[in-house]
Short mmCIF file of C-alpha atoms and ligand atoms in Angstrom, two decimals:
data_model
loop_
_atom_site.label_atom_id
_atom_site.label_comp_id
_atom_site.label_asym_id
_atom_site.label_seq_id
_atom_site.Cartn_x
_atom_site.Cartn_y
_atom_site.Cartn_z
CA MET I 17 67.93 -73.88 -30.57
CA LEU I 18 71.31 -72.78 -29.46
CA GLN I 19 73.09 -74.96 -27.86
CA LYS I 20 73.24 -76.17 -24.49
CA GLU I 21 76.06 -74.53 -23.73
CA ILE I 22 74.55 -70.98 -24.71
CA ILE I 23 71.87 -71.24 -22.52
CA ASN I 24 73.59 -71.98 -19.85
CA GLU I 25 76.15 -69.96 -19.54
CA LEU I 26 72.65 -67.14 -19.90
CA VAL I 27 71.43 -69.09 -17.15
CA LYS I 28 74.04 -68.33 -14.94
CA ILE I 29 73.84 -65.50 -15.40
CA ILE I 30 70.72 -63.80 -15.05
CA GLY I 31 69.11 -66.85 -13.23
CA LYS I 32 66.75 -69.68 -15.46
CA GLU I 33 63.58 -67.41 -14.76
CA ASN I 34 64.59 -65.25 -17.05
CA VAL I 35 65.83 -67.19 -19.71
CA ILE I 36 62.60 -68.41 -22.16
CA THR I 37 62.91 -70.52 -24.27
CA GLY I 38 59.22 -71.84 -24.67
CA ARG I 39 57.44 -72.62 -28.23
CA GLU I 40 54.64 -70.42 -27.40
CA ASP I 41 56.46 -67.76 -25.25
CA LEU I 42 59.23 -67.16 -27.92
CA LEU I 43 56.92 -66.33 -30.69
CA CYS I 44 55.64 -63.49 -28.83
CA TYR I 45 58.77 -62.27 -29.65
CA SER I 46 59.42 -63.51 -33.66
CA TYR I 47 56.89 -59.39 -34.82
CA ASP I 48 56.55 -56.52 -33.88
CA ALA I 49 53.69 -54.20 -35.62
CA THR I 50 55.37 -53.83 -38.71
CA PRO I 51 53.03 -56.01 -41.62
CA ASP I 52 54.34 -57.83 -44.47
CA VAL I 53 58.35 -58.60 -42.68
CA PRO I 54 59.04 -62.57 -41.99
CA ASP I 55 58.52 -63.71 -39.07
CA PRO I 56 61.57 -66.16 -37.89
CA LEU I 57 61.41 -67.84 -34.16
CA PRO I 58 64.22 -65.93 -31.57
CA ASP I 59 65.73 -69.20 -30.13
CA VAL I 60 65.79 -67.29 -26.22
CA VAL I 61 64.82 -63.46 -25.21
CA VAL I 62 67.14 -62.87 -22.02
CA THR I 63 65.26 -60.68 -19.56
CA PRO I 64 68.11 -58.69 -17.59
CA SER I 65 67.49 -56.12 -14.87
CA ASN I 66 70.80 -54.20 -14.86
CA THR I 67 73.66 -52.86 -16.65
CA GLY I 68 76.31 -55.21 -15.68
CA GLN I 69 73.84 -58.12 -16.53
CA VAL I 70 73.52 -56.56 -19.79
CA SER I 71 77.30 -56.05 -20.13
CA GLN I 72 77.26 -60.26 -19.63
CA LEU I 73 74.88 -61.20 -22.10
CA VAL I 74 76.66 -59.21 -24.53
CA LYS I 75 79.72 -60.66 -24.19
CA ILE I 76 78.54 -63.45 -24.39
CA ALA I 77 76.80 -63.68 -27.64
CA ARG I 78 79.98 -61.82 -28.88
CA ARG I 79 82.10 -64.98 -27.64
CA PHE I 80 79.86 -67.46 -29.34
CA LYS I 81 78.99 -64.80 -32.30
CA VAL I 82 75.56 -64.30 -32.08
CA PRO I 83 72.69 -62.18 -33.09
CA LEU I 84 71.26 -59.97 -30.16
CA TYR I 85 68.22 -57.93 -30.79
CA PRO I 86 67.22 -55.66 -28.34
CA ARG I 87 63.38 -55.12 -27.77
CA GLY I 88 61.60 -52.22 -25.83
CA SER I 89 57.53 -52.88 -26.39
CA GLY I 90 57.88 -53.56 -30.51
CA THR I 91 55.19 -51.46 -31.26
CA ASN I 92 58.30 -50.22 -34.36
CA LEU I 93 56.51 -49.56 -38.10
CA SER I 94 59.42 -50.54 -39.65
CA GLY I 95 60.66 -54.72 -38.27
CA GLY I 96 63.55 -52.92 -36.02
CA THR I 97 62.73 -56.37 -32.72
CA VAL I 98 62.36 -58.62 -35.74
CA PRO I 99 65.10 -61.56 -35.15
CA LEU I 100 65.67 -62.18 -38.78
CA LYS I 101 69.00 -64.92 -38.36
CA GLY I 102 67.56 -66.09 -34.79
CA GLY I 103 69.58 -66.02 -31.94
CA ILE I 104 68.24 -63.75 -28.60
CA VAL I 105 66.24 -61.75 -27.77
CA LEU I 106 67.38 -59.09 -25.28
CA SER I 107 63.95 -57.48 -23.79
CA LEU I 108 64.75 -54.31 -21.60
CA LEU I 109 60.33 -54.15 -20.30
CA LYS I 110 62.45 -55.50 -16.98
CA MET I 111 64.74 -52.45 -16.09
CA ALA I 112 62.31 -49.75 -15.79
CA ASP I 113 63.29 -47.63 -13.06
CA ILE I 114 63.08 -43.57 -13.19
CA VAL I 115 66.24 -43.06 -11.72
CA GLU I 116 65.48 -39.67 -10.68
CA VAL I 117 63.19 -36.42 -11.46
CA ASP I 118 65.73 -33.27 -11.04
CA ALA I 119 63.39 -30.27 -11.38
CA GLU I 120 66.27 -28.16 -10.21
CA ASN I 121 68.47 -28.94 -13.60
CA LEU I 122 64.76 -29.69 -15.89
CA THR I 123 66.37 -33.01 -16.94
CA ALA I 124 64.84 -36.82 -15.62
CA THR I 125 67.57 -39.64 -16.06
CA THR I 126 65.55 -43.03 -16.70
CA GLN I 127 66.03 -47.35 -17.32
CA PRO I 128 65.42 -48.03 -20.96
CA GLY I 129 62.16 -49.89 -20.31
CA VAL I 130 60.59 -47.11 -18.66
CA ILE I 131 57.08 -46.35 -20.97
CA ILE I 132 57.22 -43.35 -21.75
CA GLN I 133 54.16 -42.06 -20.29
CA ASP I 134 55.02 -43.70 -16.70
CA LEU I 135 57.79 -40.81 -17.39
CA ASN I 136 55.12 -38.20 -18.61
CA ASN I 137 53.57 -38.93 -15.51
CA ALA I 138 55.90 -39.15 -12.64
CA VAL I 139 57.36 -35.13 -14.00
CA ALA I 140 53.47 -33.77 -13.72
CA PRO I 141 53.20 -32.42 -10.58
CA HIS I 142 56.75 -30.85 -11.07
CA GLY I 143 54.79 -28.75 -13.97
CA LEU I 144 57.28 -30.61 -15.92
CA LEU I 145 56.92 -32.19 -19.28
CA TYR I 146 58.62 -34.48 -20.62
CA PRO I 147 57.15 -33.82 -24.94
CA PRO I 148 58.01 -36.51 -27.03
CA ASP I 149 54.97 -38.29 -27.46
CA PRO I 150 54.17 -41.41 -29.98
CA GLY I 151 50.82 -42.71 -30.46
CA THR I 152 52.05 -45.55 -28.51
CA VAL I 153 53.51 -43.30 -25.71
CA ALA I 154 51.30 -45.38 -23.12
CA THR I 155 53.19 -48.66 -24.21
CA ALA I 156 56.28 -47.81 -25.50
CA THR I 157 59.09 -47.65 -23.54
CA MET I 158 62.84 -44.99 -23.83
CA GLY I 159 65.38 -47.18 -24.39
CA GLY I 160 62.91 -48.58 -27.92
CA SER I 161 61.84 -44.80 -28.05
CA VAL I 162 65.71 -43.44 -27.64
CA ALA I 163 66.73 -46.18 -30.58
CA GLU I 164 64.16 -45.10 -33.37
CA CYS I 165 64.48 -41.47 -32.32
CA SER I 166 60.88 -41.07 -32.05
CA GLY I 167 58.62 -38.41 -32.91
CA GLY I 168 54.71 -38.59 -32.00
CA LEU I 169 51.80 -35.30 -32.61
CA ARG I 170 54.08 -32.96 -30.01
CA GLY I 171 56.43 -32.61 -33.06
CA LEU I 172 56.24 -29.17 -35.25
CA LYS I 173 56.91 -26.98 -32.10
CA TYR I 174 58.94 -29.60 -29.76
CA GLY I 175 60.43 -31.66 -31.68
CA VAL I 176 61.41 -34.86 -31.59
CA THR I 177 63.42 -37.66 -29.62
CA LYS I 178 66.78 -36.54 -30.03
CA HIS I 179 65.92 -32.67 -29.17
CA TYR I 180 65.41 -33.63 -25.76
CA VAL I 181 68.38 -37.03 -25.76
CA MET I 182 70.96 -34.50 -23.28
CA GLY I 183 73.11 -38.64 -22.11
CA LEU I 184 73.36 -42.05 -22.85
CA GLU I 185 74.76 -44.70 -21.21
CA VAL I 186 75.70 -47.61 -23.60
CA VAL I 187 76.75 -51.34 -22.95
CA LEU I 188 78.85 -51.95 -26.30
CA ALA I 189 79.39 -55.22 -29.46
CA ASP I 190 82.01 -56.22 -26.64
CA GLY I 191 80.37 -55.66 -23.91
CA GLN I 192 81.64 -52.30 -22.55
CA VAL I 193 79.92 -49.74 -21.13
CA ALA I 194 80.05 -46.43 -21.97
CA ARG I 195 78.61 -43.29 -21.03
CA PHE I 196 78.04 -39.92 -23.60
CA GLY I 197 76.86 -36.33 -22.44
CA GLY I 198 75.24 -35.13 -18.59
CA LYS I 199 73.04 -32.85 -17.48
CA THR I 200 74.84 -29.80 -18.51
CA VAL I 201 72.94 -27.81 -21.30
CA LYS I 202 76.01 -27.24 -22.35
CA ASN I 203 78.67 -29.82 -23.84
CA VAL I 204 80.66 -29.61 -27.31
CA THR I 205 82.87 -32.91 -25.61
CA ALA I 206 84.81 -34.62 -28.81
CA LEU I 207 82.28 -36.11 -31.25
CA ASP I 208 78.59 -35.93 -30.64
CA MET I 209 77.75 -39.95 -29.31
CA VAL I 210 74.34 -39.24 -28.68
CA LYS I 211 73.27 -38.17 -31.23
CA LEU I 212 75.01 -41.26 -33.30
CA PHE I 213 73.45 -43.39 -30.64
CA THR I 214 70.03 -42.39 -30.76
CA GLY I 215 68.16 -43.10 -34.12
CA SER I 216 70.37 -46.40 -34.67
CA GLU I 217 67.91 -49.01 -34.18
CA GLY I 218 70.22 -51.35 -31.44
CA THR I 219 72.47 -51.65 -34.22
CA LEU I 220 75.89 -49.85 -32.38
CA GLY I 221 74.72 -50.37 -29.26
CA ILE I 222 71.67 -51.09 -25.59
CA ILE I 223 71.50 -48.51 -24.76
CA THR I 224 70.93 -49.26 -20.32
CA GLU I 225 69.81 -45.60 -19.24
CA ILE I 226 68.85 -42.42 -20.72
CA ILE I 227 68.94 -38.34 -19.84
CA VAL I 228 66.86 -36.18 -21.16
CA ARG I 229 66.21 -32.54 -21.00
CA LEU I 230 62.04 -31.65 -19.38
CA ILE I 231 60.47 -28.07 -20.03
CA PRO I 232 58.58 -26.66 -18.25
CA ALA I 233 54.23 -27.62 -18.81
CA PRO I 234 52.74 -25.02 -20.99
CA GLU I 235 49.66 -23.43 -19.28
CA SER I 236 47.45 -23.05 -21.48
CA ARG I 237 46.14 -24.32 -24.86
CA LYS I 238 43.65 -24.01 -26.82
CA THR I 239 41.89 -26.84 -29.98
CA MET I 240 40.62 -26.86 -32.65
CA PHE I 241 38.73 -28.73 -36.03
CA ALA I 242 38.70 -27.66 -39.62
CA ALA I 243 36.73 -28.97 -41.90
CA PHE I 244 37.94 -27.78 -45.84
CA ASN I 245 35.84 -29.19 -49.15
CA ASP I 246 39.38 -29.47 -50.66
CA LEU I 247 42.92 -31.28 -50.66
CA SER I 248 44.94 -27.84 -51.47
CA ASP I 249 43.23 -25.19 -49.15
CA ALA I 250 43.86 -27.88 -46.49
CA GLY I 251 47.53 -28.32 -47.15
CA ASN I 252 47.97 -24.55 -48.06
CA ALA I 253 46.26 -23.52 -44.61
CA VAL I 254 48.94 -26.01 -43.25
CA ILE I 255 51.50 -23.55 -44.68
CA SER I 256 49.70 -20.70 -43.76
CA ILE I 257 49.39 -21.24 -40.53
CA VAL I 258 53.42 -20.85 -39.98
CA LYS I 259 53.99 -18.47 -42.32
CA ASN I 260 52.04 -15.95 -39.95
CA LYS I 261 54.46 -16.54 -37.21
CA VAL I 262 51.77 -19.53 -35.35
CA ILE I 263 53.89 -22.58 -34.39
CA PRO I 264 51.29 -25.16 -33.32
CA ALA I 265 52.07 -28.24 -30.69
CA THR I 266 49.84 -30.09 -32.42
CA LEU I 267 48.98 -29.67 -36.42
CA GLU I 268 47.51 -33.23 -37.49
CA ILE I 269 45.64 -34.30 -41.09
CA MET I 270 43.70 -36.63 -42.16
CA ASP I 271 41.93 -36.94 -45.32
CA GLN I 272 38.70 -38.65 -46.00
CA VAL I 273 38.92 -41.81 -46.82
CA THR I 274 40.37 -41.93 -43.12
CA ILE I 275 37.83 -39.75 -41.50
CA LYS I 276 34.86 -41.67 -43.27
CA THR I 277 36.54 -44.85 -41.32
CA VAL I 278 36.80 -43.21 -38.22
CA GLU I 279 34.10 -41.91 -38.47
CA ASN I 280 32.34 -45.29 -39.21
CA PHE I 281 34.63 -47.13 -36.71
CA SER I 282 34.40 -44.33 -33.59
CA LYS I 283 30.80 -41.98 -34.48
CA ILE I 284 32.20 -39.62 -33.19
CA GLY I 285 30.48 -36.73 -35.40
CA LEU I 286 32.77 -36.53 -37.93
CA PRO I 287 32.03 -34.81 -41.31
CA THR I 288 32.57 -36.81 -44.27
CA ASP I 289 31.74 -35.13 -47.16
CA ALA I 290 35.38 -33.08 -45.96
CA ARG I 291 38.11 -34.31 -48.84
CA ALA I 292 40.60 -33.13 -45.10
CA ILE I 293 40.23 -31.77 -42.04
CA LEU I 294 42.78 -30.29 -39.91
CA LEU I 295 43.43 -30.43 -35.93
CA ILE I 296 45.17 -28.28 -34.52
CA GLU I 297 46.30 -26.71 -30.97
CA VAL I 298 47.69 -23.70 -29.63
CA ASP I 299 49.67 -23.90 -26.23
CA GLY I 300 51.90 -21.89 -23.97
CA ILE I 301 51.07 -18.27 -22.09
CA PRO I 302 47.56 -18.27 -21.89
CA GLU I 303 48.24 -14.43 -23.55
CA VAL I 304 49.57 -15.43 -26.43
CA VAL I 305 47.28 -18.79 -27.31
CA GLU I 306 44.04 -16.37 -27.05
CA ARG I 307 46.13 -14.18 -30.35
CA GLU I 308 47.11 -17.87 -31.45
CA ALA I 309 43.70 -18.22 -31.81
CA ASP I 310 42.92 -16.09 -33.36
CA THR I 311 44.98 -16.02 -35.97
CA VAL I 312 44.68 -19.85 -36.84
CA LEU I 313 41.52 -19.00 -37.26
CA GLU I 314 41.92 -15.84 -39.84
CA VAL I 315 44.11 -18.32 -41.95
CA ILE I 316 41.17 -20.80 -41.43
CA LYS I 317 38.68 -18.98 -43.10
CA ASN I 318 41.09 -17.71 -46.11
CA ASN I 319 41.36 -20.99 -47.10
CA ASN I 320 37.93 -21.81 -47.13
CA GLY I 321 37.80 -24.27 -44.19
CA LYS I 322 34.80 -23.97 -42.06
CA VAL I 323 36.43 -24.38 -37.26
CA GLN I 324 34.76 -25.89 -34.75
CA MET I 325 37.19 -25.12 -31.06
CA ALA I 326 36.60 -26.97 -28.35
CA ARG I 327 34.22 -25.87 -25.63
CA ASP I 328 36.61 -27.73 -22.83
CA ASP I 329 37.97 -30.58 -21.97
CA LYS I 330 36.13 -33.80 -23.16
CA GLU I 331 35.08 -31.69 -26.28
CA ARG I 332 38.84 -31.60 -26.97
CA ASP I 333 39.50 -34.77 -25.46
CA GLY I 334 36.99 -36.20 -28.07
CA LEU I 335 38.78 -34.37 -30.82
CA TRP I 336 42.52 -36.39 -30.29
CA ALA I 337 40.72 -39.84 -29.70
CA ALA I 338 39.31 -39.49 -33.00
CA ARG I 339 43.13 -38.80 -34.17
CA ARG I 340 44.35 -41.52 -32.39
CA THR I 341 41.70 -43.86 -33.17
CA ALA I 342 42.64 -43.30 -36.94
CA LEU I 343 45.43 -46.15 -37.46
CA PRO I 344 42.98 -47.99 -35.44
CA ALA I 345 40.19 -47.49 -37.82
CA LEU I 346 42.34 -48.03 -40.46
CA ALA I 347 43.87 -51.01 -39.60
CA GLN I 348 39.99 -52.64 -38.99
CA VAL I 349 38.90 -52.33 -42.39
CA LYS I 350 41.42 -54.96 -44.44
CA PRO I 351 43.80 -57.73 -42.33
CA THR I 352 47.72 -55.82 -43.74
CA THR I 353 48.32 -52.20 -42.71
CA VAL I 354 50.91 -50.90 -44.55
CA LEU I 355 51.51 -48.17 -43.11
CA GLU I 356 54.47 -45.14 -44.86
CA ASP I 357 55.99 -42.62 -43.22
CA ALA I 358 56.89 -40.04 -46.16
CA THR I 359 57.70 -36.87 -44.95
CA VAL I 360 58.49 -33.77 -47.12
CA PRO I 361 59.52 -30.15 -46.36
CA ARG I 362 56.58 -28.48 -45.55
CA SER I 363 55.64 -25.92 -48.94
CA LYS I 364 55.32 -29.13 -50.78
CA ILE I 365 52.70 -30.63 -47.99
CA THR I 366 50.07 -30.11 -50.62
CA GLU I 367 51.86 -31.43 -52.79
CA MET I 368 52.59 -35.10 -51.92
CA LEU I 369 49.00 -35.12 -50.47
CA LEU I 370 47.30 -34.91 -54.33
CA ALA I 371 50.72 -37.27 -55.41
CA LEU I 372 49.11 -40.35 -52.25
CA GLU I 373 46.13 -40.03 -54.19
CA GLU I 374 47.31 -39.79 -57.20
CA ILE I 375 49.10 -43.95 -56.56
CA ALA I 376 46.45 -44.32 -55.22
CA ARG I 377 44.04 -44.19 -58.34
CA LYS I 378 47.09 -45.86 -60.65
CA TYR I 379 47.47 -48.52 -58.42
CA ASN I 380 43.72 -49.47 -57.52
CA LEU I 381 44.77 -49.09 -54.19
CA GLN I 382 42.69 -47.81 -51.04
CA ILE I 383 44.86 -45.56 -49.54
CA GLY I 384 44.03 -43.67 -46.51
CA THR I 385 46.93 -40.49 -45.80
CA PHE I 386 46.80 -38.52 -41.57
CA GLY I 387 49.92 -37.79 -39.92
CA HIS I 388 51.85 -34.88 -38.41
CA ALA I 389 51.03 -32.37 -41.33
CA GLY I 390 52.70 -29.53 -39.81
CA ASP I 391 56.25 -30.70 -39.89
CA GLY I 392 55.20 -32.09 -43.09
CA ASN I 393 55.26 -35.92 -41.61
CA LEU I 394 52.74 -37.54 -43.28
CA HIS I 395 51.68 -42.16 -43.00
CA PRO I 396 50.07 -42.58 -45.88
CA THR I 397 47.98 -46.21 -45.06
CA ILE I 398 47.31 -48.89 -47.72
CA LEU I 399 44.33 -50.74 -46.70
CA THR I 400 45.32 -54.85 -48.32
CA ASP I 401 45.68 -58.15 -47.60
CA GLU I 402 48.85 -60.47 -46.73
CA ARG I 403 47.66 -63.57 -48.80
CA ASP I 404 46.51 -61.58 -51.92
CA LYS I 405 50.04 -62.34 -53.43
CA GLU I 406 48.46 -59.93 -57.03
CA GLU I 407 47.54 -57.00 -54.97
CA MET I 408 50.89 -56.94 -52.69
CA GLU I 409 52.65 -56.45 -55.78
CA ARG I 410 50.67 -53.57 -56.45
CA VAL I 411 51.91 -52.39 -52.81
CA HIS I 412 54.62 -52.81 -53.15
CA ALA I 413 55.29 -50.81 -56.08
CA ALA I 414 53.37 -47.97 -54.85
CA VAL I 415 55.61 -47.85 -51.39
CA LYS I 416 58.27 -47.65 -54.20
CA GLU I 417 56.42 -44.25 -55.70
CA ILE I 418 55.81 -42.73 -52.09
CA PHE I 419 59.36 -42.74 -51.60
CA GLU I 420 60.19 -41.68 -55.07
CA LYS I 421 57.97 -38.56 -54.46
CA ALA I 422 59.12 -37.95 -51.47
CA LEU I 423 62.93 -38.01 -52.13
CA ALA I 424 61.89 -35.94 -55.72
CA LEU I 425 60.16 -33.30 -52.98
CA GLY I 426 62.99 -32.60 -51.37
CA GLY I 427 61.85 -35.33 -48.20
CA THR I 428 63.75 -38.10 -46.28
CA LEU I 429 62.59 -41.52 -46.44
CA SER I 430 61.82 -41.89 -42.30
CA GLY I 431 60.43 -38.72 -40.27
CA GLU I 432 59.69 -40.86 -37.30
CA HIS I 433 59.49 -44.12 -37.74
CA GLY I 434 63.05 -45.20 -38.94
CA ILE I 435 64.85 -47.51 -41.39
CA GLY I 436 64.53 -50.92 -40.14
CA MET I 437 64.10 -53.76 -42.52
CA ALA I 438 61.69 -52.10 -43.85
CA LYS I 439 63.31 -49.43 -45.62
CA SER I 440 66.94 -50.59 -45.85
CA GLY I 441 66.46 -51.11 -49.72
CA PHE I 442 65.73 -47.00 -50.27
CA LEU I 443 69.01 -46.08 -47.92
CA GLU I 444 71.06 -45.85 -51.41
CA TRP I 445 69.01 -43.18 -52.96
CA GLU I 446 68.21 -41.41 -50.27
CA LEU I 447 72.56 -40.21 -48.38
CA GLY I 448 74.04 -42.03 -52.10
CA ALA I 449 76.71 -44.29 -51.75
CA GLY I 450 79.06 -41.88 -50.30
CA GLY I 451 76.77 -41.88 -47.54
CA VAL I 452 75.15 -45.59 -46.93
CA GLY I 453 79.30 -46.41 -47.05
CA VAL I 454 79.89 -44.50 -44.02
CA LEU I 455 77.25 -45.86 -41.71
CA HIS I 456 78.89 -49.66 -43.03
CA LYS I 457 82.15 -47.93 -41.52
CA ILE I 458 80.99 -46.49 -37.92
CA LYS I 459 78.47 -50.36 -38.29
CA ASN I 460 82.26 -52.26 -38.51
CA ALA I 461 84.18 -50.04 -36.30
CA LEU I 462 81.55 -50.49 -33.39
CA ASP I 463 80.58 -54.28 -33.50
CA PRO I 464 83.24 -55.22 -36.05
CA GLU I 465 81.41 -59.24 -35.44
CA GLY I 466 77.69 -57.46 -36.88
CA ILE I 467 75.95 -58.99 -33.97
CA LEU I 468 73.70 -56.20 -32.97
CA ASN I 469 71.05 -56.44 -34.95
CA PRO I 470 71.76 -58.24 -38.37
CA GLY I 471 69.26 -57.42 -41.00
CA LYS I 472 68.99 -53.87 -40.07
CA MET I 473 69.38 -50.19 -41.72
CA GLY I 474 71.29 -52.71 -44.01
CA PHE I 475 73.59 -53.43 -42.09
CA ASN I 476 74.77 -57.34 -42.03
CA GLY I 477 71.96 -59.13 -45.41
CA GLY I 478 68.41 -59.31 -44.70
CA THR I 479 66.27 -56.80 -46.62
CA GLY I 480 61.90 -56.16 -45.43
CA HIS I 481 59.88 -55.90 -48.74
CA GLU I 482 61.29 -53.53 -50.90
C1 FAD Y 15 49.10 -47.56 -33.71
C2 FAD Y 15 51.26 -47.37 -33.64
C3 FAD Y 15 51.10 -45.44 -33.15
C4 FAD Y 15 52.42 -45.15 -33.29
N1 FAD Y 15 52.55 -43.53 -32.97
C5 FAD Y 15 53.57 -42.98 -33.47
C6 FAD Y 15 53.82 -41.85 -33.62
O1 FAD Y 15 53.47 -41.04 -33.61
N2 FAD Y 15 55.70 -41.58 -34.06
C7 FAD Y 15 56.27 -42.46 -33.63
O2 FAD Y 15 57.63 -41.70 -33.71
N3 FAD Y 15 56.58 -44.13 -34.10
C8 FAD Y 15 55.18 -44.12 -33.30
N4 FAD Y 15 54.70 -45.63 -33.80
C9 FAD Y 15 56.19 -46.68 -33.70
C10 FAD Y 15 56.75 -46.90 -32.09
O3 FAD Y 15 55.38 -46.70 -30.88
C11 FAD Y 15 57.81 -45.69 -31.77
O4 FAD Y 15 59.10 -45.63 -32.75
C12 FAD Y 15 59.27 -46.27 -30.56
O5 FAD Y 15 59.04 -44.95 -29.73
C13 FAD Y 15 58.64 -47.61 -29.94
O6 FAD Y 15 59.44 -48.27 -28.73
P1 FAD Y 15 59.35 -49.70 -28.39
O7 FAD Y 15 59.13 -49.16 -27.06
O8 FAD Y 15 58.63 -50.75 -28.89
O9 FAD Y 15 60.31 -50.33 -29.09
P2 FAD Y 15 60.22 -51.44 -29.97
O10 FAD Y 15 59.87 -51.73 -31.08
O11 FAD Y 15 60.90 -52.70 -28.91
O12 FAD Y 15 62.56 -51.05 -30.85
C14 FAD Y 15 62.80 -49.71 -31.51
C15 FAD Y 15 63.98 -49.79 -31.63
O13 FAD Y 15 65.17 -49.08 -31.19
C16 FAD Y 15 65.69 -51.08 -30.96
N5 FAD Y 15 66.06 -50.88 -28.91
C17 FAD Y 15 64.56 -50.94 -28.16
N6 FAD Y 15 65.34 -50.96 -26.90
C18 FAD Y 15 66.70 -50.88 -26.82
C19 FAD Y 15 68.03 -50.49 -26.10
N7 FAD Y 15 66.95 -49.94 -24.75
N8 FAD Y 15 69.06 -49.84 -26.94
C20 FAD Y 15 69.24 -49.98 -28.26
N9 FAD Y 15 68.00 -50.46 -28.68
C21 FAD Y 15 66.86 -50.77 -28.32
C22 FAD Y 15 65.12 -52.57 -31.10
O14 FAD Y 15 66.08 -53.20 -31.05
C23 FAD Y 15 64.34 -51.59 -32.64
O15 FAD Y 15 64.86 -51.42 -33.72
C24 FAD Y 15 53.46 -45.68 -33.30
C25 FAD Y 15 53.26 -47.32 -34.06
C26 FAD Y 15 52.59 -48.00 -33.83
C27 FAD Y 15 51.83 -49.38 -33.80
#
């Protein structure tokens, strides 16, 4: 437990009601959505309401050299919010104002605790859209998604969070408040600090305000699903759609393990004999959408797929419900769901899908794969039980091999879930000693005491299950 003196200092800044120390309450902040990582209790949770308070809280943490872990909704999948070394969890959920929607400049300014879907609800009446849409769009915060550089189902056409963040207010590890970027479309002043803090996973500063770019909401869309009897045909269709100059808003895949599990879970009529299905949505101006949908249909036919077009919004919603059910459905098969984030160049998607099947066979594991096939971002999901030590050894070996394979194919450790604790041990495989050294120099320059989110991204010790 933190010394009484430190708790008193925290209470002086934000009041007793915003300083949580009860054991039952602390338990809720000991873990996030990541399986198979430690879940230690923090000493205290603080819930500030404004940037000034965040700055003062950080100064206390620095003065007493206490670790501080920023936290949004705790939905991340890389152990990013686990209070590995005890100390203070800083919950940003009370800083939840949408400061401004600026329809003239196509920007919005939010506090970090705003839920992504709430921002989209606020900009929709202006005919605008904030495209990043992780599966947790209804629960994840803007701050957490910026710190994690989240992606989502629209990533292929619209990119990920870093493509929309234009400006940030950040509380640095010494409590100073810094602002970078702004509303101008062009901004090349000095180093690109907005990009540096986007995806920094709470290790370099606390994000307290965010300016994001909005886009005009697409006028029209067409949604379809295609079933394939052969995994290679599905992978080749993905490659071929883009080769034919169509960039769908969404191009998702589910393998047979996932199809069967989802169907068993939600009974929506998915073809359980198919080896894979693709879910495709094209959007934009109506005439272009028509033409692109025709091209997609043609490509699917040429790759031996059977296609079904959603006839109305109800059918479309049914298809997306199926996709969004993939993880919850897989998660109910076994007690532990190890969800990975291996990402390869699109041209290697077939090879990666086949490799995942082979890895499942080799280690005698049940792996369901779904994900954002159009951008090469696959989520192989290992269904297991943390209590089964022998099986967990096979799981860890399989995870290693999945990342070895992804990197060998020119891919990356993370398309969207970040590094956190879970993948810090693999960082050098992708970045080399030189690259990892640069990360450490930046960390040491911005947080020399190592108080911000220690144990994540390989900083200040502590690794996950690797
Ligand atoms: C079922 C499911 C589906 C998912 N689907 C996707 C998906 O499609 N795409 C995707 O990218 N992710 C996905 N995720 C992962 C997760 O939802 C996203 O990363 C999400 O954006 C995290 O937001 P959060 O508010 O929960 O952040 P948290 O989990 O609370 O925090 C994430 C990281 O950001 C840091 N942080 C939080 N707030 C701040 C702040 N204000 N300043 C500095 N650092 C901060 C934390 O320390 C932590 O390192 C999914 C997760 C689940 C459980």
